[in-house]
Coordinates of C-alpha atoms in Angstrom, one line a residue:
M859 CA -0.4 -22.2 -6.7
K860 CA -0.8 -21.5 -2.8
L861 CA 1.0 -18.8 -1.2
F862 CA 1.1 -17.8 2.4
L863 CA 1.6 -14.1 3.3
I864 CA 2.3 -12.4 6.5
A865 CA 1.9 -8.6 7.0
G866 CA 2.0 -7.1 10.3
E867 CA 0.9 -3.3 10.2
A868 CA -1.0 -0.8 7.9
S869 CA 2.0 -0.3 5.6
G870 CA 2.6 -3.9 5.1
D871 CA -1.1 -4.6 4.5
K872 CA -1.2 -1.9 1.8
L873 CA 2.2 -3.5 0.1
G874 CA 0.5 -7.0 0.4
A875 CA -2.8 -6.2 -1.3
A876 CA -1.0 -4.5 -4.1
L877 CA 1.0 -7.6 -4.6
M878 CA -2.1 -9.9 -4.4
A879 CA -3.8 -7.8 -6.9
G880 CA -0.8 -8.0 -9.3
L881 CA -0.4 -11.8 -8.8
K882 CA -4.2 -12.4 -9.4
S883 CA -3.8 -10.5 -12.7
L884 CA -0.7 -12.8 -13.9
A885 CA -1.7 -16.0 -12.3
P886 CA -5.6 -16.1 -11.6
E887 CA -5.6 -19.4 -10.1
V888 CA -3.4 -18.3 -7.1
E889 CA -4.7 -19.3 -3.6
F890 CA -3.8 -16.9 -0.5
H891 CA -3.4 -17.7 3.1
G892 CA -1.8 -15.8 6.1
I893 CA -2.1 -12.9 8.1
G894 CA -3.2 -9.4 6.7
G895 CA -5.3 -6.4 7.5
P896 CA -8.4 -5.2 5.6
L897 CA -6.8 -4.5 2.3
M898 CA -5.5 -7.7 1.8
E899 CA -8.8 -9.3 3.2
A900 CA -10.4 -7.4 0.4
Q901 CA -8.2 -9.1 -2.1
G902 CA -9.2 -12.5 -0.9
L903 CA -7.2 -13.3 2.3
T904 CA -8.7 -14.9 5.4
S905 CA -6.6 -13.5 8.1
L906 CA -5.2 -16.4 10.5
F907 CA -5.6 -13.5 13.4
P908 CA -6.3 -9.9 13.5
M909 CA -3.0 -8.1 12.0
E910 CA -3.2 -5.5 14.4
E911 CA -2.0 -7.9 17.2
L912 CA 1.3 -7.5 15.5
S913 CA 1.4 -3.6 15.4
V914 CA 3.8 -3.1 18.1
M915 CA 7.1 -1.4 18.2
G916 CA 10.0 -0.5 20.7
L917 CA 11.1 -2.5 23.6
T918 CA 8.6 -1.3 26.2
E919 CA 5.5 -2.0 23.9
V920 CA 7.0 -5.7 23.0
L921 CA 7.9 -6.9 26.1
P922 CA 4.5 -6.9 27.8
K923 CA 3.2 -8.9 24.8
Y924 CA 6.3 -11.1 24.4
R925 CA 4.5 -14.5 25.5
H926 CA 1.5 -13.6 23.3
L927 CA 3.7 -12.7 20.3
K928 CA 5.7 -15.7 20.8
R929 CA 2.7 -18.2 20.6
R930 CA 1.5 -16.3 17.4
I931 CA 4.9 -16.9 16.0
A932 CA 4.3 -20.6 16.5
E933 CA 0.9 -20.5 15.4
S934 CA 1.8 -18.8 12.3
A935 CA 4.7 -21.3 11.7
E936 CA 2.7 -24.6 12.2
A937 CA -0.1 -22.9 9.6
V938 CA 2.8 -22.6 7.0
T939 CA 3.6 -26.3 7.8
R940 CA 0.4 -27.6 7.7
L941 CA -0.4 -25.8 4.3
A942 CA 2.9 -26.5 2.5
P943 CA 2.6 -23.6 0.1
D944 CA 4.5 -22.8 -2.8
A945 CA 6.1 -19.9 -1.1
L946 CA 6.0 -17.9 2.3
I947 CA 6.0 -14.0 1.4
T948 CA 6.8 -12.0 4.5
I949 CA 5.9 -8.4 4.4
D950 CA 8.2 -5.8 6.5
S951 CA 7.6 -6.4 10.4
P952 CA 11.1 -8.4 10.4
D953 CA 11.0 -9.1 14.1
F954 CA 8.0 -11.1 13.9
C955 CA 8.1 -12.4 10.1
L956 CA 11.5 -13.5 10.2
R957 CA 11.0 -15.6 13.4
V958 CA 8.1 -17.3 11.7
A959 CA 10.4 -17.9 8.4
R960 CA 13.0 -19.6 10.5
L961 CA 10.7 -21.9 12.1
A962 CA 8.9 -22.8 9.0
R963 CA 12.0 -23.2 7.1
A964 CA 13.4 -25.5 9.8
A965 CA 10.3 -27.5 9.2
Q966 CA 10.5 -27.5 5.6
P967 CA 14.2 -26.9 4.5
R968 CA 13.0 -26.5 0.7
L969 CA 10.4 -23.8 1.3
R970 CA 10.9 -20.9 -0.9
T971 CA 10.9 -17.7 1.2
I972 CA 10.4 -14.2 -0.2
H973 CA 10.7 -11.0 2.1
Y974 CA 9.0 -7.9 0.9
V975 CA 10.7 -4.7 2.0
A976 CA 14.4 -4.8 2.5
P977 CA 15.7 -4.2 6.0
S978 CA 17.3 -0.7 6.3
V979 CA 20.8 -2.1 6.6
W980 CA 22.1 1.3 5.0
A981 CA 20.7 3.1 8.2
W982 CA 21.3 0.8 10.9
R983 CA 22.5 -2.8 12.0
P984 CA 24.1 -3.7 8.6
G985 CA 24.5 -7.3 10.1
R986 CA 20.7 -8.0 9.7
A987 CA 21.1 -8.7 6.2
A988 CA 23.5 -11.7 6.9
K989 CA 21.0 -13.0 9.4
M990 CA 18.2 -12.5 7.2
A991 CA 19.8 -14.6 4.4
E992 CA 19.8 -17.7 6.5
V993 CA 16.2 -17.8 6.2
I994 CA 15.3 -15.8 2.8
D995 CA 16.0 -16.6 -0.4
H996 CA 14.7 -13.5 -2.1
V997 CA 13.9 -9.7 -1.3
L998 CA 11.5 -7.2 -2.9
A999 CA 13.1 -4.0 -2.6
L1000 CA 11.0 -0.8 -2.5
L1001 CA 14.1 1.9 -2.7
P1002 CA 16.5 1.9 -5.7
F1003 CA 19.8 1.6 -3.9
E1004 CA 18.9 -1.6 -1.9
P1005 CA 19.6 -4.5 -4.1
P1006 CA 23.4 -4.4 -3.7
Y1007 CA 23.0 -4.6 0.1
M1008 CA 20.9 -7.8 -0.1
E1009 CA 23.1 -9.4 -2.9
A1010 CA 26.2 -8.8 -0.9
A1011 CA 24.5 -10.9 1.9
G1012 CA 23.6 -13.9 -0.4
M1013 CA 20.1 -13.0 -1.3
S1014 CA 18.6 -12.4 -4.7
C1015 CA 16.8 -8.9 -4.9
D1016 CA 14.7 -7.0 -7.2
F1017 CA 14.0 -3.4 -7.0
V1018 CA 10.2 -3.3 -7.7
G1019 CA 9.3 0.3 -7.0
H1020 CA 7.2 1.8 -4.4
P1021 CA 3.1 1.1 -4.5
V1022 CA 2.8 4.8 -3.3
V1023 CA 3.7 5.9 -6.8
A1024 CA 0.8 4.0 -8.1
E1025 CA -1.8 4.9 -5.7
P1026 CA -4.7 7.3 -6.6
R1027 CA -4.0 10.9 -6.3
A1028 CA -6.9 13.4 -5.5
S1029 CA -7.5 15.9 -7.8
D1030 CA -7.7 19.8 -7.3
E1031 CA -11.7 19.4 -7.6
D1032 CA -11.3 16.7 -4.9
A1033 CA -9.4 19.1 -2.4
I1034 CA -11.9 21.9 -3.1
A1035 CA -14.9 19.5 -2.4
F1036 CA -13.1 18.3 0.6
R1037 CA -12.7 21.8 2.1
A1038 CA -16.3 22.6 1.3
A1039 CA -17.7 19.5 2.8
H1040 CA -16.0 20.6 6.1
Q1041 CA -16.7 24.3 6.1
I1042 CA -13.1 25.4 5.6
A1043 CA -12.4 28.4 3.4
S1044 CA -9.9 28.3 0.7
D1045 CA -7.6 30.8 2.5
Q1046 CA -7.9 29.1 5.7
P1047 CA -4.8 27.1 6.9
L1048 CA -5.3 23.5 6.8
V1049 CA -2.8 21.0 8.7
V1050 CA -2.9 17.3 8.3
C1051 CA -1.8 15.7 11.6
L1052 CA -0.5 12.2 11.4
P1053 CA 0.9 10.8 14.8
G1054 CA 1.3 7.2 13.6
S1055 CA -0.5 3.8 12.8
R1056 CA 0.4 2.0 16.0
A1057 CA -1.0 2.5 19.3
G1058 CA 2.3 3.0 21.0
E1059 CA 3.2 5.9 18.6
V1060 CA -0.2 7.5 18.9
K1061 CA -0.1 7.8 22.9
R1062 CA 3.4 9.2 22.7
L1063 CA 3.0 11.7 19.8
A1064 CA -0.5 12.9 19.8
P1065 CA -0.2 14.9 23.0
R1066 CA 3.0 16.7 21.7
F1067 CA 1.3 17.3 18.2
D1068 CA -1.8 18.7 19.7
E1069 CA 0.3 21.1 21.8
A1070 CA 2.4 22.0 18.8
L1071 CA -0.9 22.8 16.6
M1072 CA -2.3 24.8 19.6
R1073 CA 0.7 27.0 19.5
L1074 CA 0.5 27.3 15.8
R1075 CA -3.1 28.1 16.2
D1076 CA -2.5 31.0 18.5
R1077 CA -0.5 32.6 15.5
E1078 CA -3.0 31.5 12.8
P1079 CA -6.5 31.7 14.5
G1080 CA -8.4 30.2 11.6
L1081 CA -6.4 26.8 11.7
R1082 CA -8.2 23.5 11.0
V1083 CA -6.7 20.3 11.5
I1084 CA -7.6 16.9 9.8
L1085 CA -6.7 13.8 11.6
P1086 CA -6.6 10.8 9.3
T1087 CA -6.4 7.3 11.0
V1088 CA -6.4 3.7 10.4
R1089 CA -8.6 0.9 11.7
G1090 CA -6.2 -0.5 14.5
V1091 CA -5.9 2.8 16.2
S1092 CA -9.1 4.7 15.2
D1093 CA -11.0 4.3 18.5
M1094 CA -8.1 5.7 20.5
V1095 CA -7.4 8.6 18.1
R1096 CA -11.3 9.6 18.4
E1097 CA -11.3 9.2 22.1
M1098 CA -7.7 11.3 22.5
S1099 CA -8.7 13.9 19.9
A1100 CA -12.2 14.6 21.4
R1101 CA -10.5 16.1 24.5
W1102 CA -8.3 18.3 22.3
P1103 CA -9.5 22.1 22.9
V1104 CA -10.3 22.4 19.2
P1105 CA -11.3 18.9 18.1
P1106 CA -10.0 17.9 14.6
I1107 CA -11.9 16.4 11.9
V1108 CA -11.1 12.7 12.1
V1109 CA -11.2 10.8 8.8
E1110 CA -10.7 7.1 8.3
D1111 CA -11.9 6.5 4.7
P1112 CA -8.6 6.3 2.3
V1113 CA -10.3 8.5 -0.5
A1114 CA -11.1 11.2 2.3
K1115 CA -7.5 10.8 3.5
R1116 CA -6.2 11.4 0.0
A1117 CA -8.5 14.5 -0.6
A1118 CA -7.3 15.8 2.9
F1119 CA -3.8 15.4 1.7
A1120 CA -4.6 17.5 -1.6
A1121 CA -6.6 19.9 0.4
A1122 CA -4.0 20.7 2.9
D1123 CA -1.4 23.5 3.0
L1124 CA 1.2 21.2 5.3
A1125 CA 1.3 17.9 7.2
L1126 CA 2.9 17.3 10.7
A1127 CA 3.5 13.7 10.4
A1128 CA 5.4 10.8 12.4
S1129 CA 8.4 9.5 10.4
G1130 CA 7.8 6.3 8.2
T1131 CA 5.9 5.3 4.9
V1132 CA 3.6 8.3 5.3
S1133 CA 6.1 10.7 4.2
L1134 CA 6.0 9.1 0.9
E1135 CA 2.3 9.3 0.8
L1136 CA 2.4 13.0 1.4
A1137 CA 5.4 13.2 -1.2
A1138 CA 2.9 11.6 -3.8
A1139 CA 0.2 14.2 -3.0
R1140 CA 2.8 17.0 -3.0
T1141 CA 2.1 17.9 0.4
P1142 CA 4.5 20.0 2.4
M1143 CA 5.6 18.4 5.5
I1144 CA 7.2 18.3 9.1
I1145 CA 8.2 15.0 10.4
A1146 CA 8.5 14.5 14.2
Y1147 CA 9.2 11.2 16.0
D1148 CA 10.1 10.0 19.4
A1149 CA 10.3 6.6 21.1
N1150 CA 10.5 5.7 24.9
F1151 CA 13.9 6.7 26.4
L1152 CA 15.6 3.3 26.1
T1153 CA 14.4 2.5 22.5
W1154 CA 15.5 6.0 21.4
H1155 CA 18.9 5.7 23.3
I1156 CA 19.7 2.3 21.6
A1157 CA 18.4 3.1 18.0
S1158 CA 20.0 6.6 17.8
R1159 CA 23.5 5.2 18.9
M1160 CA 23.0 2.8 16.0
L1161 CA 22.1 5.0 13.3
R1162 CA 24.4 5.4 10.4
I1163 CA 22.5 8.3 8.5
D1164 CA 21.8 11.8 9.5
T1165 CA 18.0 11.8 8.3
V1166 CA 15.3 9.1 8.7
T1167 CA 12.9 10.7 6.1
L1168 CA 12.5 8.6 2.9
V1169 CA 11.9 11.7 0.8
N1170 CA 15.5 13.1 2.2
L1171 CA 17.2 9.9 1.5
V1172 CA 15.7 9.0 -2.0
S1173 CA 15.9 12.5 -3.4
E1174 CA 19.7 12.9 -1.8
T1175 CA 18.3 16.3 -0.3
R1176 CA 17.8 17.5 3.4
A1177 CA 14.6 19.4 2.3
I1178 CA 12.0 17.9 4.6
P1179 CA 12.7 19.3 8.4
E1180 CA 13.0 16.4 11.1
Y1181 CA 12.3 16.9 14.9
L1182 CA 13.3 13.3 16.3
G1183 CA 13.8 12.1 19.8
P1184 CA 15.0 14.9 22.3
R1185 CA 14.1 17.6 19.6
C1186 CA 10.5 16.4 19.2
R1187 CA 9.1 19.1 21.3
P1188 CA 5.9 21.3 20.5
G1189 CA 7.8 24.6 20.4
P1190 CA 10.2 24.0 17.7
I1191 CA 7.6 22.0 15.7
A1192 CA 5.1 24.9 15.9
N1193 CA 7.9 27.4 14.7
A1194 CA 8.8 25.1 11.8
M1195 CA 5.3 24.7 10.6
L1196 CA 4.7 28.5 10.9
E1197 CA 7.9 28.9 8.7
L1198 CA 6.8 26.4 6.0
L1199 CA 3.3 28.2 5.7
E1200 CA 5.0 31.6 5.3
H1201 CA 8.0 30.9 3.2
D1202 CA 7.2 30.1 -0.6
D1203 CA 11.0 29.1 -1.1
L1204 CA 11.0 26.4 1.6
R1205 CA 7.6 24.8 0.1
Q1206 CA 9.3 24.9 -3.3
Q1207 CA 12.4 23.2 -2.3
Q1208 CA 10.0 20.4 -0.8
L1209 CA 8.0 20.0 -3.9
E1210 CA 11.3 19.6 -6.0
A1211 CA 12.6 16.9 -3.6
M1212 CA 9.1 15.3 -3.7
E1213 CA 9.3 15.2 -7.7
L1214 CA 12.6 13.6 -7.6
T1215 CA 11.6 11.1 -5.0
M1216 CA 8.6 9.8 -6.9
R1217 CA 10.5 9.7 -10.2
R1218 CA 13.2 7.6 -8.5
L1219 CA 10.4 5.3 -6.9
G1220 CA 9.0 4.3 -10.3
E1221 CA 6.3 7.0 -10.8
G1222 CA 5.1 6.8 -14.4
G1223 CA 6.4 3.4 -14.8
E1224 CA 4.8 -0.2 -14.4
D1225 CA 2.5 -0.7 -11.4
P1226 CA 5.0 -1.7 -8.5
G1227 CA 2.4 -4.4 -7.4
L1228 CA 2.7 -5.8 -10.8
R1229 CA 6.5 -5.4 -10.8
A1230 CA 6.5 -7.3 -7.3
A1231 CA 4.1 -10.0 -8.5
R1232 CA 6.3 -10.8 -11.5
S1233 CA 9.4 -11.1 -9.4
V1234 CA 7.7 -13.6 -7.1
L1235 CA 6.5 -15.8 -10.0
S1236 CA 10.4 -15.7 -11.3
V1237 CA 11.4 -17.2 -8.1
L1238 CA 8.9 -19.6 -8.1
E1239 CA 10.1 -20.9 -11.8
K1240 CA 13.4 -21.5 -10.5
P1241 CA 14.4 -25.0 -9.0
R1242 CA 13.7 -25.3 -5.5
K1243 CA 16.6 -25.3 -2.8
A1244 CA 18.2 -28.5 -1.9
G1245 CA 17.3 -29.4 1.5

């Protein structure tokens, strides 16, 4: 069995690695090809080119790289055609992945196509599902309410759970050891700062997050900050944060990151999958995000929901405060962090929402990577589409 997988950013790399592990346990003879990051490479993938080339978001970030991305799309589709895999599995990053799928399907009309992570048509641009159905046969959904949207557009879809529920969690002992290793007292306020996994996000959000943390430090002089990062932006994060008045402790190792989440009193994070990682660790959080003016203006007009934080959506609460677009300013963010530090009732509301979110995403059930692998294999057992 040959599979061609494509992931374009850190969250997709994590999903792809869990899926690959599940597939290897169910079908040991499986052969992987495609594009991925370090986690997928650790599972046996040799990436066609560095995944980080695809980790761009927003109009102003994409436009300067458009020609290069277009070449990579063509190169990827040619590789799929040359390999003739049993299935093409695209993982999130729809702007890139679905263009590859369209070209590959044009060259091989009977190619099976599977997309991991349903487009958030419940949030904005509902027409994306119908367009996606032109080139995708089957969808692996992370959220329990997504399959009906995909099926209505003409694709089969399985809710497979979110892999965050199966990831290792740091223990209380790990949290204590983390604080001790970094000389952080047990009663010293500790904030995890997460300004994103893409270069554009980090450039835009890190200075605002730093100013918000400085304002919080004025009220909490003993405040310490941990700044986890990922391979694609680690050099940038280290360079930028070295200029902060009080440099944070930068960690790149996933084990240290989990320990930091467990040790922290709260997190300041960009919106995205990281909110679920924090929820899995039961770390209270403030979510903040902004894009360049044009991207934000267009996206905000398309939104059909009043919150973008997955914990709020899955738990059907609004327990996690958000500071988005024009509201993403250091002063209000600092005030929200202080309020969360000082009020037990607000932290308790968040913890209850996190517990509910994790249950609904499959915590305590079968490993989501294994469920996703079963779903993929069920598609491969079905007759191919007619050309």
